[in-house]
Amino acid sequence: MKQHNLSRRDFIGRSVMAAAGFLAFSKPLLASVVSGRADKPNSLINGVQIGVITYSFRSMPGTIDDLLKYCIDCNINAIELMGDAAEIYAGAPKREAGEDWAAFGKKIAEWRGTAPMDKFKEIRKMYHDVGVSIYAWKPNALGPKNSDAEIDYAFNAGKALGVNHVTVELPDEAQTKRLGDIAAKHKMMVGYHAHTQATPTLWDTALSQSKYNGINLDIGHYVAGTSSSPVPFIEKYHDRITSMHIKDRKFHDGPNQPWGQGDTPIKEVLQLLKNNHYKFPATIELEYKIPEGSDAVKEVKVCRQFAADALA
């Protein structure tokens, strides 16, 4: 995942600002979403679970309620949840104007150390009640600079959300060992995400360190980084893949493209999942430039339809 439209700080800042009006409008908005359709969303297509990472909606308001509405609008019933919206809903402290990031990091670390899980359970129920499950979440609390208490918090919040794995950018070997050991204590998988540094053997050390270390594969980044198909990699490591991001990129570190216009064999990969009955979800990650007159929800719908056609 590479942020082209917003930096991570901008993304967090926008989420914090959006949270100000969240409590006042949460219940009415949810009611309007549910009343608008009698059926529940469904993106389990011919045995393959198509999901979306909520990062795909970063160009739009991003409260927990907003994200749920987008999922329902897109007819998607399973997601990888970015950490910011969930933490804001759970009462995480906000970064004050002019506050440096080190001071803010210390403040949120202290909050995470004692954060109750009630609000995370509330999110899980809110989503579950309208047919959306959360299979993964990506909190900004699993890095080398995060304390063990923060990492424990990340796993505990994940359990409260109902996920079966957390995701994080692939760190160095010392950190994958550390996370693997803590994951074993919590009996929850970690899916490590890579960009164009991906190689067919990139994850081998992490996988050897703990049976709870896994792969959050991004097939677009893999194609751009290796200039080759990810199919052999998926066949070899399918039992260690926790979830898979779908995007379309060109070979030779090429740019993101609308699906079907790059070199990523999306259809072949989805057919592989279907024919081999692989159970890890295939996660839509919207990273190509949104066309004039469209928006993130409309483009995620386009991606979902591409996946449905590929799995027909």
Short mmCIF file of C-alpha atoms in Angstrom, two decimals, residues 41-185:
data_model
loop_
_atom_site.label_atom_id
_atom_site.label_comp_id
_atom_site.label_asym_id
_atom_site.label_seq_id
_atom_site.Cartn_x
_atom_site.Cartn_y
_atom_site.Cartn_z
CA PRO A 41 -24.33 -7.01 1.26
CA ASN A 42 -22.68 -10.06 -0.24
CA SER A 43 -19.30 -10.22 -1.98
CA LEU A 44 -18.65 -13.92 -1.52
CA ILE A 45 -18.48 -14.80 -5.20
CA ASN A 46 -18.28 -18.44 -6.30
CA GLY A 47 -16.48 -19.36 -3.10
CA VAL A 48 -14.02 -16.44 -3.14
CA GLN A 49 -14.42 -13.76 -0.49
CA ILE A 50 -13.95 -10.35 -2.11
CA GLY A 51 -13.33 -7.64 0.47
CA VAL A 52 -12.03 -4.09 0.57
CA ILE A 53 -9.44 -2.29 2.67
CA THR A 54 -10.97 0.88 4.04
CA TYR A 55 -7.88 2.79 2.89
CA SER A 56 -9.60 2.68 -0.51
CA PHE A 57 -12.02 5.35 0.76
CA ARG A 58 -9.31 7.72 2.03
CA SER A 59 -10.46 10.52 -0.29
CA MET A 60 -13.87 10.60 1.45
CA PRO A 61 -15.06 11.22 5.04
CA GLY A 62 -13.79 8.30 7.07
CA THR A 63 -15.72 7.72 10.29
CA ILE A 64 -16.68 4.20 11.27
CA ASP A 65 -20.24 4.98 10.17
CA ASP A 66 -19.13 6.41 6.84
CA LEU A 67 -17.02 3.35 6.08
CA LEU A 68 -19.92 1.03 6.86
CA LYS A 69 -22.17 2.96 4.48
CA TYR A 70 -19.58 2.71 1.71
CA CYS A 71 -19.31 -1.06 2.17
CA ILE A 72 -23.06 -1.48 1.92
CA ASP A 73 -23.23 0.82 -1.10
CA CYS A 74 -20.53 -1.28 -2.79
CA ASN A 75 -22.26 -4.57 -1.86
CA ILE A 76 -19.18 -5.75 0.04
CA ASN A 77 -19.61 -7.83 3.16
CA ALA A 78 -16.03 -8.19 4.47
CA ILE A 79 -13.22 -5.72 5.10
CA GLU A 80 -9.71 -4.99 6.26
CA LEU A 81 -10.13 -2.03 8.60
CA MET A 82 -7.48 0.66 8.89
CA GLY A 83 -6.76 1.50 12.51
CA ASP A 84 -7.46 5.21 12.62
CA ALA A 85 -11.26 5.20 12.34
CA ALA A 86 -11.65 2.46 14.95
CA GLU A 87 -9.33 4.20 17.41
CA ILE A 88 -11.12 7.51 17.01
CA TYR A 89 -14.46 5.81 17.65
CA ALA A 90 -12.96 4.13 20.71
CA GLY A 91 -11.92 7.49 22.19
CA ALA A 92 -8.27 7.79 21.25
CA PRO A 93 -6.75 11.20 22.04
CA LYS A 94 -6.56 13.71 19.22
CA ARG A 95 -3.45 15.48 18.05
CA GLU A 96 -3.72 19.10 19.07
CA ALA A 97 -2.83 21.96 16.74
CA GLY A 98 0.92 22.49 16.86
CA GLU A 99 1.56 19.32 18.85
CA ASP A 100 4.67 17.53 17.61
CA TRP A 101 4.37 13.93 16.56
CA ALA A 102 6.65 12.60 19.28
CA ALA A 103 4.45 14.08 22.00
CA PHE A 104 1.33 12.79 20.27
CA GLY A 105 2.90 9.33 19.94
CA LYS A 106 3.56 9.24 23.67
CA LYS A 107 0.02 10.33 24.43
CA ILE A 108 -1.65 7.74 22.23
CA ALA A 109 0.69 5.02 23.50
CA GLU A 110 -0.46 5.75 27.04
CA TRP A 111 -4.08 5.60 25.93
CA ARG A 112 -3.57 2.29 24.18
CA GLY A 113 -2.07 0.80 27.32
CA THR A 114 -5.35 1.16 29.20
CA ALA A 115 -7.96 1.43 26.41
CA PRO A 116 -11.17 -0.51 27.13
CA MET A 117 -12.39 -2.89 24.45
CA ASP A 118 -16.09 -1.98 24.68
CA LYS A 119 -16.06 0.40 21.72
CA PHE A 120 -14.25 -2.09 19.51
CA LYS A 121 -16.88 -4.69 20.37
CA GLU A 122 -19.52 -2.08 19.54
CA ILE A 123 -17.98 -1.60 16.08
CA ARG A 124 -18.01 -5.33 15.51
CA LYS A 125 -21.70 -5.55 16.41
CA MET A 126 -22.61 -2.48 14.35
CA TYR A 127 -21.02 -4.02 11.26
CA HIS A 128 -22.22 -7.55 11.96
CA ASP A 129 -25.82 -6.41 12.37
CA VAL A 130 -25.92 -5.19 8.77
CA GLY A 131 -23.93 -8.11 7.37
CA VAL A 132 -20.36 -6.84 7.23
CA SER A 133 -17.51 -8.75 8.89
CA ILE A 134 -14.05 -7.41 9.72
CA TYR A 135 -11.44 -10.04 8.87
CA ALA A 136 -8.33 -7.92 9.42
CA TRP A 137 -7.28 -4.63 10.90
CA LYS A 138 -4.20 -2.53 10.40
CA PRO A 139 -3.45 -0.43 13.50
CA ASN A 140 -0.46 1.88 13.68
CA ALA A 141 0.68 0.07 16.81
CA LEU A 142 2.82 -2.84 15.61
CA GLY A 143 6.09 -1.13 14.77
CA PRO A 144 9.57 -1.40 16.32
CA LYS A 145 9.00 1.81 18.28
CA ASN A 146 5.72 0.60 19.76
CA SER A 147 5.80 -0.86 23.26
CA ASP A 148 4.77 -4.42 24.08
CA ALA A 149 1.71 -2.94 25.77
CA GLU A 150 0.70 -1.25 22.51
CA ILE A 151 1.21 -4.46 20.57
CA ASP A 152 -0.89 -6.40 23.10
CA TYR A 153 -3.53 -3.70 22.70
CA ALA A 154 -3.48 -4.17 18.92
CA PHE A 155 -4.16 -7.89 19.23
CA ASN A 156 -6.81 -7.44 21.92
CA ALA A 157 -8.61 -4.80 19.88
CA GLY A 158 -8.42 -7.12 16.89
CA LYS A 159 -10.10 -9.86 18.90
CA ALA A 160 -12.81 -7.42 19.96
CA LEU A 161 -13.36 -6.46 16.32
CA GLY A 162 -13.65 -10.14 15.38
CA VAL A 163 -10.65 -10.31 13.05
CA ASN A 164 -8.53 -13.41 12.43
CA HIS A 165 -5.35 -11.45 11.69
CA VAL A 166 -3.72 -8.06 11.97
CA THR A 167 -1.69 -6.54 9.14
CA VAL A 168 1.48 -4.48 9.17
CA GLU A 169 4.20 -3.35 6.78
CA LEU A 170 6.98 -5.96 6.71
CA PRO A 171 9.64 -4.85 9.26
CA ASP A 172 13.12 -6.18 9.89
CA GLU A 173 13.84 -9.69 11.17
CA ALA A 174 14.09 -8.64 14.82
CA GLN A 175 10.60 -7.15 14.70
CA THR A 176 9.04 -10.10 12.88
CA LYS A 177 10.48 -12.34 15.60
CA ARG A 178 9.08 -10.05 18.28
CA LEU A 179 5.65 -9.85 16.66
CA GLY A 180 5.59 -13.58 15.98
CA ASP A 181 6.24 -14.32 19.65
CA ILE A 182 3.52 -11.94 20.83
CA ALA A 183 1.12 -13.25 18.16
CA ALA A 184 1.68 -16.78 19.48
CA LYS A 185 0.64 -15.59 22.93
#
